[in-house]
Amino acid sequence: MLEGFGRFCELLYRTILGAVRPPYDLKALRDQVVRVGVDSVPVVFLTTLFTGAVMALQTFNGFARFHAEAYVGSVVAISMLRELSPVLSGLMVTGRAGSAMAAELGTMRVTEQIDALVSLATDPVQYLFVPRVLAGIIVLPMLVVLGNAMGIGGGYLVAVKILGANPVIYMDNTFQYLRMNDLWSGLIKAAFFGGLLSLIGCQRGFDTEGGAEGVGRSTTTAVVIVSLAILVSDFFLTKVLF
Amino acid sequence: MGAADVTAVPAVRLTGVSKAFGGKNVLSGLDLEVPVGTSLVVLGKSGVGKSVLLKHVIGLLKPDSGRVEVGGVDIWSVSARERDQIRRRFGMSFQEGALFDSMTVGENISFPLRRHTRMSVAQVRDRVAECLELVRLPGIEAKGPSELSGGMRRRVGFARAIALKPEILLFDEPTTGLDPINTDALVRVIQKLRESLRPTAITITHDLKVAFQVADRVALLEAGRIRIDLPPADFEASDDPRVVAFVQGDSAMDEETAPLEVSG
């Protein structure tokens, strides 16, 4: 456990060093932004849409008991922006892109492609980690902005179309209690999760041992560790960011 | 140490190199010297640590103790960037080729050129074609590694290794698992590379025929050390029991496999 954290810190340091030193590989960064970001749009779209929808259903059901139905829009918006959109996007992108990074780097390790990089005088951490980690940090906040809109939209659809709320009043309600801080704290979380999932995904792949079986193990542990790390760090980030 | 005579400094020198994995000693106090321009073949049984030895030469593995010098410089006493500078003098070919499977053949070979030189696109293209010509696979730039046979993948690996015109070539089991025709083709490529580039070369193999075809010197790795280091003719004629056992493929003379014979 402690050893794993030490390895994490070492690779974090090497990634930061690799990011600030030339050469800067913009093409690789662009490729990763597409693979981590653009390709994750459908999955984030659906996840947050339905989460917003079910939030509206559930809070309406509960709030009706003390006649607070008017606040459904606010609750959906605040929970999506601050909490659900960043965490769910983080988890979904982990399942899609974090696992793929672990599998790709793991395969490169067991087929000696990482050794080949070193033999060609290329720092594998700089070449492989930096574009992926940067892409995660850049892309996740963007996905979360989309997720926010989808979540609020999902809630709106349920409240207005199914539960019969007044569309104007519902939208009014949605934005009435929102603060800028709700948006920012969610985006900061998202950037943090994006960097975290890429770094751990890369690290698990990079440290793969033992053939095809090892690649499978790395992929699984990457998803498990990142998911736990996101949920645990989410609590502390929330505490710090309010 | 003075640098009065540059040619007197060996291309590669390992002094007292030891390496253990999980408590098991693989190399134990290994000494090895490869003079500039010689082709050394290291023979040894499977699993004796031949690849480990080769990975120490280029700094893919760090010895637990001992020194690895390239051109007189201890590669672990310099910074990571200087170590990368030293690595540019090497061209390494891996067992299965280790081609980057996200790139085409052309992109694989041009990778070191694009990364380490300021060559123009046309110059890079010409150099890639030239390297493919050397390994006798002209015109396959656009193919993906998965479309190639095992022997072709290795030859493309050679082409990538020589793209930067290295001084020192490392071959890790170049022919293992190939049929005799492909093995012969590969040996011819290695001989041709040696003639055209005149590099220092270290080849790891357990194939005696290959060894005698490409070596100036043949060494035997056993129990973590270089036991014998002779010219090919002397090696073949040697009456050292370890050499005889290896050359004749006699497991009865081998400590590890001998009990199998006795138990009958």
Coordinates of C-alpha atoms in Angstrom, one line a residue:
Chain A
M1 CA 0.0 0.0 0.0
L2 CA 2.7 2.4 1.1
E3 CA 5.0 1.1 -1.6
G4 CA 2.2 1.7 -4.2
F5 CA 1.8 5.3 -3.0
G6 CA 5.6 5.8 -3.2
R7 CA 5.6 4.5 -6.8
F8 CA 2.6 6.8 -7.6
C9 CA 4.5 9.9 -6.3
E10 CA 7.6 8.9 -8.2
L11 CA 5.7 8.6 -11.5
L12 CA 3.8 11.8 -10.7
Y13 CA 7.1 13.6 -10.3
R14 CA 8.5 12.1 -13.5
T15 CA 5.3 13.1 -15.4
I16 CA 5.4 16.7 -14.2
L17 CA 9.1 16.8 -15.2
G18 CA 8.3 15.3 -18.5
A19 CA 5.5 17.8 -19.1
V20 CA 7.7 20.9 -18.6
R21 CA 10.7 19.6 -20.5
P22 CA 10.9 19.5 -24.3
P23 CA 10.1 17.9 -26.6
Y24 CA 6.4 18.8 -26.5
D25 CA 4.4 16.3 -28.3
L26 CA 1.2 18.2 -29.3
K27 CA 0.1 15.5 -31.8
A28 CA 0.1 12.9 -29.1
L29 CA -1.8 15.2 -26.8
R30 CA -4.4 15.8 -29.5
D31 CA -4.8 12.1 -30.1
Q32 CA -5.3 11.4 -26.5
V33 CA -7.9 14.3 -26.1
V34 CA -9.9 12.6 -28.8
R35 CA -9.5 9.1 -27.3
V36 CA -10.2 10.1 -23.7
G37 CA -12.6 13.0 -24.4
V38 CA -14.5 12.8 -27.6
D39 CA -15.0 9.0 -27.4
S40 CA -16.4 9.3 -23.9
V41 CA -19.1 11.8 -24.8
P42 CA -21.9 9.3 -25.5
V43 CA -21.3 7.5 -22.2
V44 CA -21.2 10.6 -20.1
F45 CA -24.2 12.0 -22.0
L46 CA -26.4 9.0 -21.1
T47 CA -25.1 8.6 -17.6
T48 CA -25.7 12.2 -16.5
L49 CA -29.0 12.5 -18.4
F50 CA -30.5 9.6 -16.6
T51 CA -29.0 10.5 -13.3
G52 CA -30.6 14.0 -13.5
A53 CA -33.9 12.4 -14.5
V54 CA -33.9 9.9 -11.6
M55 CA -32.8 12.7 -9.2
A56 CA -35.8 14.7 -10.1
L57 CA -38.1 11.6 -9.7
Q58 CA -36.7 10.7 -6.3
T59 CA -36.5 14.2 -4.8
F60 CA -40.0 15.0 -6.0
N61 CA -41.2 11.8 -4.3
G62 CA -39.5 12.7 -1.1
F63 CA -40.0 16.5 -1.1
A64 CA -43.7 16.0 -1.7
R65 CA -44.0 14.6 1.8
F66 CA -43.2 18.0 3.3
H67 CA -44.6 20.1 0.4
A68 CA -41.2 21.3 -0.9
E69 CA -41.7 20.2 -4.5
A70 CA -40.7 23.7 -5.6
Y71 CA -37.1 23.0 -4.6
V72 CA -36.7 19.9 -6.9
G73 CA -35.0 22.0 -9.6
S74 CA -32.5 23.5 -7.2
V75 CA -31.6 20.2 -5.6
V76 CA -31.1 18.5 -8.9
A77 CA -28.9 21.3 -10.2
I78 CA -26.8 21.7 -7.1
S79 CA -26.2 17.9 -6.7
M80 CA -25.3 17.5 -10.4
L81 CA -22.9 20.4 -10.5
R82 CA -21.1 19.8 -7.2
E83 CA -21.1 16.1 -6.9
L84 CA -22.8 13.7 -9.4
S85 CA -21.6 15.0 -12.7
P86 CA -17.8 15.1 -11.7
V87 CA -17.9 11.7 -9.9
L88 CA -20.0 9.8 -12.4
S89 CA -18.1 11.2 -15.4
G90 CA -14.8 10.3 -13.6
L91 CA -16.0 6.8 -13.0
M92 CA -17.3 6.3 -16.5
V93 CA -14.1 7.7 -18.1
T94 CA -12.1 5.4 -15.8
G95 CA -14.1 2.4 -17.1
R96 CA -13.5 3.5 -20.7
A97 CA -10.2 5.3 -20.9
G98 CA -8.4 4.4 -17.7
S99 CA -8.7 0.7 -18.3
A100 CA -7.7 1.2 -21.9
M101 CA -4.5 3.0 -20.9
A102 CA -3.6 0.2 -18.4
A103 CA -4.2 -2.4 -21.2
E104 CA -2.3 -0.5 -23.8
L105 CA 0.8 0.3 -21.7
G106 CA 0.6 -3.2 -20.2
T107 CA 0.7 -4.8 -23.6
M108 CA 3.6 -2.5 -24.5
R109 CA 5.4 -3.6 -21.4
V110 CA 5.0 -7.3 -22.0
T111 CA 5.9 -7.1 -25.7
E112 CA 9.1 -5.1 -24.8
Q113 CA 7.8 -2.0 -26.6
I114 CA 8.5 0.1 -23.5
D115 CA 12.1 -1.3 -23.4
A116 CA 12.3 -0.4 -27.1
L117 CA 11.3 3.2 -26.3
V118 CA 14.1 3.4 -23.7
S119 CA 16.6 1.8 -26.2
L120 CA 15.6 4.5 -28.7
A121 CA 16.6 7.1 -26.0
T122 CA 13.1 8.1 -25.3
D123 CA 11.8 8.6 -21.8
P124 CA 8.7 6.3 -21.7
V125 CA 7.1 8.3 -18.9
Q126 CA 7.4 11.5 -20.9
Y127 CA 6.3 9.9 -24.1
L128 CA 3.4 7.8 -22.8
F129 CA 2.2 9.4 -19.5
V130 CA 2.4 13.1 -20.2
P131 CA -0.1 13.2 -23.1
R132 CA -2.5 10.9 -21.4
V133 CA -2.4 12.7 -18.0
L134 CA -2.7 16.1 -19.7
A135 CA -5.6 14.9 -21.8
G136 CA -7.4 13.7 -18.7
I137 CA -6.9 17.0 -16.9
I138 CA -8.2 19.0 -19.9
V139 CA -11.0 16.7 -21.0
L140 CA -12.8 15.8 -17.8
P141 CA -13.9 19.3 -16.9
M142 CA -15.3 19.6 -20.5
L143 CA -17.2 16.4 -20.1
V144 CA -18.5 17.6 -16.7
V145 CA -19.9 20.8 -18.3
L146 CA -21.7 18.6 -20.7
G147 CA -22.8 16.4 -17.9
N148 CA -24.1 19.4 -15.9
A149 CA -26.3 20.4 -18.8
M150 CA -27.5 16.9 -19.4
G151 CA -28.3 16.4 -15.7
I152 CA -30.3 19.6 -15.5
G153 CA -32.0 18.7 -18.8
G154 CA -32.9 15.2 -17.6
G155 CA -34.4 16.6 -14.4
Y156 CA -36.3 19.2 -16.4
L157 CA -37.8 16.6 -18.7
V158 CA -39.0 14.4 -15.8
A159 CA -40.3 17.3 -13.8
V160 CA -42.1 19.1 -16.6
K161 CA -43.1 16.3 -18.9
I162 CA -43.9 13.5 -16.4
L163 CA -44.6 15.2 -13.1
G164 CA -46.4 18.2 -14.6
A165 CA -44.3 21.0 -13.1
N166 CA -44.5 24.5 -14.7
P167 CA -41.5 24.8 -17.1
V168 CA -40.8 28.5 -16.3
I169 CA -41.0 28.1 -12.6
Y170 CA -38.9 24.9 -12.7
M171 CA -36.1 26.6 -14.7
D172 CA -36.3 29.6 -12.4
N173 CA -36.0 27.4 -9.5
T174 CA -33.0 25.5 -11.0
F175 CA -30.8 28.6 -11.2
Q176 CA -32.2 30.6 -8.3
Y177 CA -29.9 29.0 -5.6
L178 CA -26.9 28.2 -7.8
R179 CA -23.6 29.9 -7.1
M180 CA -20.5 30.1 -9.3
N181 CA -18.7 28.1 -6.6
D182 CA -20.9 25.2 -7.4
L183 CA -19.7 25.1 -10.9
W184 CA -16.0 25.7 -10.1
S185 CA -15.8 23.2 -7.3
G186 CA -17.2 20.6 -9.7
L187 CA -14.8 21.5 -12.5
I188 CA -11.8 21.4 -10.1
K189 CA -12.8 18.0 -8.9
A190 CA -13.2 16.9 -12.5
A191 CA -9.7 18.0 -13.5
F192 CA -8.3 16.3 -10.4
F193 CA -10.1 13.0 -11.2
G194 CA -9.0 13.3 -14.9
G195 CA -5.3 13.5 -13.9
L196 CA -5.7 10.8 -11.3
L197 CA -7.4 8.2 -13.5
S198 CA -4.9 8.7 -16.3
L199 CA -1.9 8.6 -14.0
I200 CA -3.0 5.4 -12.2
G201 CA -4.2 3.8 -15.4
C202 CA -0.8 4.5 -17.0
Q203 CA 1.1 3.4 -13.9
R204 CA -0.7 0.0 -13.6
G205 CA 0.0 -0.7 -17.2
F206 CA 3.6 0.5 -17.0
D207 CA 4.3 -1.8 -14.1
T208 CA 2.7 -4.8 -15.6
E209 CA 4.5 -8.1 -15.0
G210 CA 3.8 -11.6 -16.4
G211 CA 2.4 -11.7 -20.0
A212 CA -1.2 -11.6 -21.1
E213 CA -2.5 -12.6 -17.6
G214 CA -0.6 -9.6 -16.2
V215 CA -2.2 -7.2 -18.6
G216 CA -5.6 -8.4 -17.5
R217 CA -4.7 -8.0 -13.9
S218 CA -3.3 -4.5 -14.5
T219 CA -6.5 -3.5 -16.2
T220 CA -8.7 -4.7 -13.4
T221 CA -6.7 -3.2 -10.6
A222 CA -6.5 0.1 -12.5
V223 CA -10.3 0.4 -12.6
V224 CA -10.7 -0.7 -8.9
I225 CA -7.9 1.5 -7.6
V226 CA -9.0 4.6 -9.6
S227 CA -12.7 4.1 -8.6
L228 CA -11.8 3.9 -4.9
A229 CA -9.4 6.8 -5.3
I230 CA -12.0 9.0 -6.9
L231 CA -14.6 8.2 -4.2
V232 CA -12.2 8.8 -1.3
S233 CA -10.6 11.9 -2.7
D234 CA -14.0 13.3 -3.6
F235 CA -14.8 13.5 0.1
F236 CA -11.7 15.4 1.0
L237 CA -11.9 17.6 -2.0
T238 CA -15.5 18.5 -1.1
K239 CA -14.3 19.3 2.4
V240 CA -11.6 21.6 1.1
L241 CA -13.7 23.2 -1.7
F242 CA -17.0 23.3 0.3
Chain B
M1 CA 42.6 7.1 -16.5
G2 CA 43.8 9.0 -19.5
A3 CA 42.2 9.0 -22.9
A4 CA 45.5 8.9 -24.8
D5 CA 44.4 6.1 -27.1
V6 CA 40.7 6.2 -27.9
T7 CA 40.7 2.8 -29.5
A8 CA 42.1 1.3 -26.3
V9 CA 38.8 2.2 -24.5
P10 CA 36.5 -0.8 -25.0
A11 CA 33.1 0.0 -26.5
V12 CA 31.4 -1.7 -23.6
R13 CA 32.9 -2.9 -20.3
L14 CA 31.0 -4.6 -17.5
T15 CA 32.9 -4.9 -14.2
G16 CA 31.6 -7.1 -11.3
V17 CA 28.0 -6.8 -12.4
S18 CA 25.6 -8.6 -10.1
K19 CA 21.8 -8.7 -10.4
A20 CA 19.2 -10.6 -8.4
F21 CA 15.5 -11.0 -9.0
G22 CA 13.4 -12.0 -6.1
G23 CA 16.4 -13.2 -4.2
K24 CA 17.7 -15.3 -7.0
N25 CA 21.1 -14.3 -8.4
V26 CA 21.0 -14.1 -12.2
L27 CA 24.3 -12.3 -12.7
S28 CA 27.0 -12.6 -10.0
G29 CA 30.1 -10.5 -10.5
L30 CA 30.1 -10.7 -14.3
D31 CA 33.0 -9.2 -16.1
L32 CA 32.9 -8.5 -19.9
E33 CA 34.9 -6.4 -22.3
V34 CA 33.9 -5.7 -25.9
P35 CA 36.6 -3.9 -27.9
V36 CA 35.4 -1.4 -30.5
G37 CA 34.4 -3.0 -33.8
T38 CA 34.2 -6.6 -32.6
S39 CA 31.3 -8.9 -32.8
L40 CA 30.7 -10.8 -29.6
V41 CA 28.2 -13.6 -29.4
V42 CA 27.1 -14.7 -25.9
L43 CA 25.9 -18.2 -25.7
G44 CA 24.1 -19.8 -22.9
K45 CA 21.2 -22.0 -22.0
S46 CA 17.7 -20.6 -21.9
G47 CA 17.0 -18.7 -18.6
V48 CA 20.6 -18.3 -17.8
G49 CA 20.3 -14.5 -17.9
K50 CA 21.5 -13.7 -21.4
S51 CA 18.8 -11.1 -22.0
V52 CA 19.4 -9.7 -18.6
L53 CA 23.0 -9.2 -19.5
L54 CA 22.1 -7.4 -22.7
K55 CA 19.6 -5.2 -20.9
H56 CA 22.4 -4.1 -18.5
V57 CA 24.6 -3.1 -21.4
I58 CA 22.1 -0.5 -22.6
G59 CA 20.9 0.5 -19.2
L60 CA 17.4 -1.0 -19.3
L61 CA 18.3 -2.7 -16.1
K62 CA 20.4 -1.2 -13.3
P63 CA 22.9 -3.6 -11.7
D64 CA 22.6 -4.2 -7.9
S65 CA 26.4 -3.8 -7.8
G66 CA 29.2 -3.4 -10.3
R67 CA 29.8 -0.9 -13.2
V68 CA 28.6 -0.7 -16.7
E69 CA 30.8 1.5 -18.9
V70 CA 30.1 2.6 -22.5
G71 CA 33.0 4.2 -24.1
G72 CA 34.7 4.5 -20.7
V73 CA 31.7 6.3 -19.1
D74 CA 29.9 4.7 -16.2
I75 CA 26.3 5.0 -17.4
W76 CA 24.8 5.0 -13.9
S77 CA 27.0 7.8 -12.6
V78 CA 25.6 10.3 -15.1
S79 CA 22.2 12.0 -15.3
A80 CA 19.2 10.4 -17.0
R81 CA 19.6 12.8 -19.9
E82 CA 23.2 12.0 -20.4
R83 CA 22.3 8.3 -20.2
D84 CA 19.8 8.9 -23.1
Q85 CA 22.6 10.6 -25.0
I86 CA 24.7 7.4 -24.6
R87 CA 21.8 5.2 -25.6
R88 CA 21.6 7.0 -29.0
R89 CA 24.9 5.2 -29.8
F90 CA 23.1 1.9 -29.5
G91 CA 20.8 0.1 -31.8
M92 CA 18.9 -2.7 -30.1
S93 CA 16.9 -5.4 -31.7
F94 CA 14.4 -7.3 -29.5
Q95 CA 13.3 -10.9 -29.4
E96 CA 9.9 -10.4 -31.1
G97 CA 10.8 -7.2 -32.8
A98 CA 9.0 -5.0 -30.2
L99 CA 7.6 -2.8 -33.0
F100 CA 5.2 -0.1 -31.8
D101 CA 1.9 -1.6 -32.9
S102 CA 0.1 1.7 -33.0
M103 CA 2.4 2.8 -35.9
T104 CA 3.1 1.6 -39.4
V105 CA 6.4 0.1 -40.4
G106 CA 7.6 3.4 -41.8
E107 CA 6.6 5.3 -38.6
N108 CA 8.4 2.7 -36.5
I109 CA 11.7 3.1 -38.4
S110 CA 11.4 6.9 -38.6
F111 CA 10.6 7.2 -34.9
P112 CA 14.2 7.8 -33.7
L113 CA 14.8 10.0 -36.7
R114 CA 11.8 12.2 -36.0
R115 CA 12.7 12.3 -32.3
H116 CA 16.4 12.8 -32.3
T117 CA 17.3 14.5 -35.6
R118 CA 16.3 17.6 -37.5
M119 CA 16.1 15.7 -40.8
S120 CA 13.5 16.9 -43.3
V121 CA 10.5 14.8 -44.2
A122 CA 12.1 13.8 -47.5
Q123 CA 15.4 12.9 -45.7
V124 CA 13.5 10.8 -43.2
R125 CA 11.7 9.1 -46.0
D126 CA 14.9 8.3 -47.8
R127 CA 16.6 7.0 -44.7
V128 CA 13.6 4.7 -43.9
A129 CA 13.7 3.3 -47.4
E130 CA 17.5 2.8 -47.1
C131 CA 17.1 1.0 -43.8
L132 CA 14.4 -1.3 -45.2
E133 CA 16.6 -1.9 -48.2
L134 CA 19.4 -3.1 -45.8
V135 CA 17.1 -5.6 -44.2
R136 CA 15.9 -6.7 -47.6
L137 CA 12.3 -5.6 -47.1
P138 CA 11.9 -2.7 -49.5
G139 CA 8.7 -0.8 -49.9
I140 CA 6.7 -2.1 -46.9
E141 CA 6.5 1.3 -45.2
A142 CA 2.7 1.5 -45.1
K143 CA 2.1 -2.0 -43.6
G144 CA 1.2 -2.4 -40.0
P145 CA 3.3 -4.6 -37.7
S146 CA 0.4 -7.1 -37.4
E147 CA 0.5 -7.8 -41.1
L148 CA 4.1 -9.1 -40.9
S149 CA 5.4 -12.5 -40.2
G150 CA 7.7 -13.1 -37.2
G151 CA 10.9 -13.0 -39.2
M152 CA 9.8 -9.8 -41.0
R153 CA 8.9 -8.1 -37.7
R154 CA 12.4 -8.8 -36.5
R155 CA 14.0 -7.4 -39.6
V156 CA 11.9 -4.3 -39.3
G157 CA 13.1 -4.1 -35.7
F158 CA 16.7 -4.3 -37.1
A159 CA 15.9 -1.5 -39.5
R160 CA 14.6 0.7 -36.7
A161 CA 17.6 -0.1 -34.6
I162 CA 20.0 1.0 -37.3
A163 CA 18.1 4.1 -38.4
L164 CA 20.4 6.4 -36.3
K165 CA 23.5 4.7 -37.6
P166 CA 24.5 3.4 -34.2
E167 CA 28.1 2.4 -33.2
I168 CA 27.0 -0.5 -31.1
L169 CA 24.4 -3.1 -32.2
L170 CA 22.6 -5.4 -29.7
F171 CA 20.8 -8.4 -30.9
D172 CA 18.5 -10.3 -28.4
E173 CA 17.9 -13.8 -29.6
P174 CA 17.6 -12.7 -33.3
T175 CA 16.7 -16.1 -34.7
T176 CA 14.9 -17.9 -31.8
G177 CA 11.7 -19.5 -33.0
L178 CA 12.3 -19.0 -36.7
D179 CA 12.4 -21.7 -39.3
P180 CA 15.9 -22.5 -40.9
I181 CA 15.1 -20.4 -44.0
N182 CA 14.2 -17.3 -42.1
T183 CA 17.1 -17.9 -39.7
D184 CA 19.5 -17.9 -42.7
A185 CA 17.9 -14.8 -44.1
L186 CA 18.3 -13.1 -40.8
V187 CA 21.9 -14.1 -40.4
R188 CA 22.6 -12.7 -43.9
V189 CA 21.0 -9.5 -42.8
I190 CA 23.2 -9.3 -39.7
Q191 CA 26.3 -10.0 -41.8
K192 CA 25.4 -7.4 -44.2
L193 CA 24.7 -4.8 -41.5
R194 CA 28.1 -5.6 -40.0
E195 CA 29.8 -5.1 -43.4
S196 CA 28.1 -1.9 -44.2
L197 CA 28.2 -0.3 -40.7
R198 CA 31.2 -1.9 -39.1
P199 CA 29.7 -1.5 -35.7
T200 CA 30.5 -3.2 -32.4
A201 CA 27.9 -5.9 -31.9
I202 CA 26.8 -8.1 -29.1
T203 CA 24.5 -10.9 -30.0
I204 CA 22.7 -13.1 -27.6
T205 CA 21.7 -16.6 -28.8
H206 CA 21.6 -20.2 -28.0
D207 CA 22.0 -21.2 -31.7
L208 CA 25.5 -22.3 -32.2
K209 CA 25.3 -22.1 -36.0
V210 CA 24.3 -18.5 -35.9
A211 CA 27.0 -17.8 -33.3
F212 CA 29.8 -19.1 -35.5
Q213 CA 28.4 -17.3 -38.5
V214 CA 28.4 -13.8 -37.0
A215 CA 31.0 -13.9 -34.2
D216 CA 34.6 -12.6 -33.9
R217 CA 34.5 -13.9 -30.4
V218 CA 32.2 -16.4 -28.7
A219 CA 31.5 -16.3 -25.0
L220 CA 29.7 -18.7 -22.7
L221 CA 27.5 -17.4 -20.0
E222 CA 26.9 -19.7 -17.1
A223 CA 25.9 -19.3 -13.5
G224 CA 26.0 -15.6 -13.7
R225 CA 29.4 -15.1 -15.2
I226 CA 31.2 -15.2 -18.5
R227 CA 33.1 -18.5 -18.3
I228 CA 34.7 -18.8 -21.7
D229 CA 35.6 -16.0 -24.2
L230 CA 37.4 -17.2 -27.3
P231 CA 37.5 -16.8 -31.1
P232 CA 34.9 -19.0 -32.8
A233 CA 37.4 -21.6 -34.1
D234 CA 39.1 -22.0 -30.6
F235 CA 35.7 -22.1 -29.0
E236 CA 34.5 -24.9 -31.2
A237 CA 37.8 -26.8 -30.6
S238 CA 37.8 -26.2 -26.9
D239 CA 37.9 -29.3 -24.7
D240 CA 36.5 -27.4 -21.7
P241 CA 33.7 -29.6 -20.4
R242 CA 31.2 -26.8 -20.2
V243 CA 31.8 -25.9 -23.8
V244 CA 31.7 -29.5 -24.9
A245 CA 28.4 -30.0 -23.1
F246 CA 26.9 -27.0 -24.8
V247 CA 28.3 -27.7 -28.2
Q248 CA 27.2 -31.3 -28.2
G249 CA 23.9 -30.5 -26.4
D250 CA 24.6 -33.2 -23.8
S251 CA 22.4 -32.7 -20.8
A252 CA 24.1 -35.5 -18.9
M253 CA 27.1 -33.3 -18.5
D254 CA 25.0 -30.5 -17.1
E255 CA 24.6 -30.1 -13.4
E256 CA 21.0 -28.9 -13.5
T257 CA 19.6 -31.5 -15.9
A258 CA 21.9 -34.4 -14.9
P259 CA 19.7 -35.8 -12.2
L260 CA 17.0 -36.6 -14.8
E261 CA 19.5 -39.0 -16.5
V262 CA 20.5 -40.6 -13.2
S263 CA 17.0 -41.4 -12.0
G264 CA 16.4 -44.0 -14.6

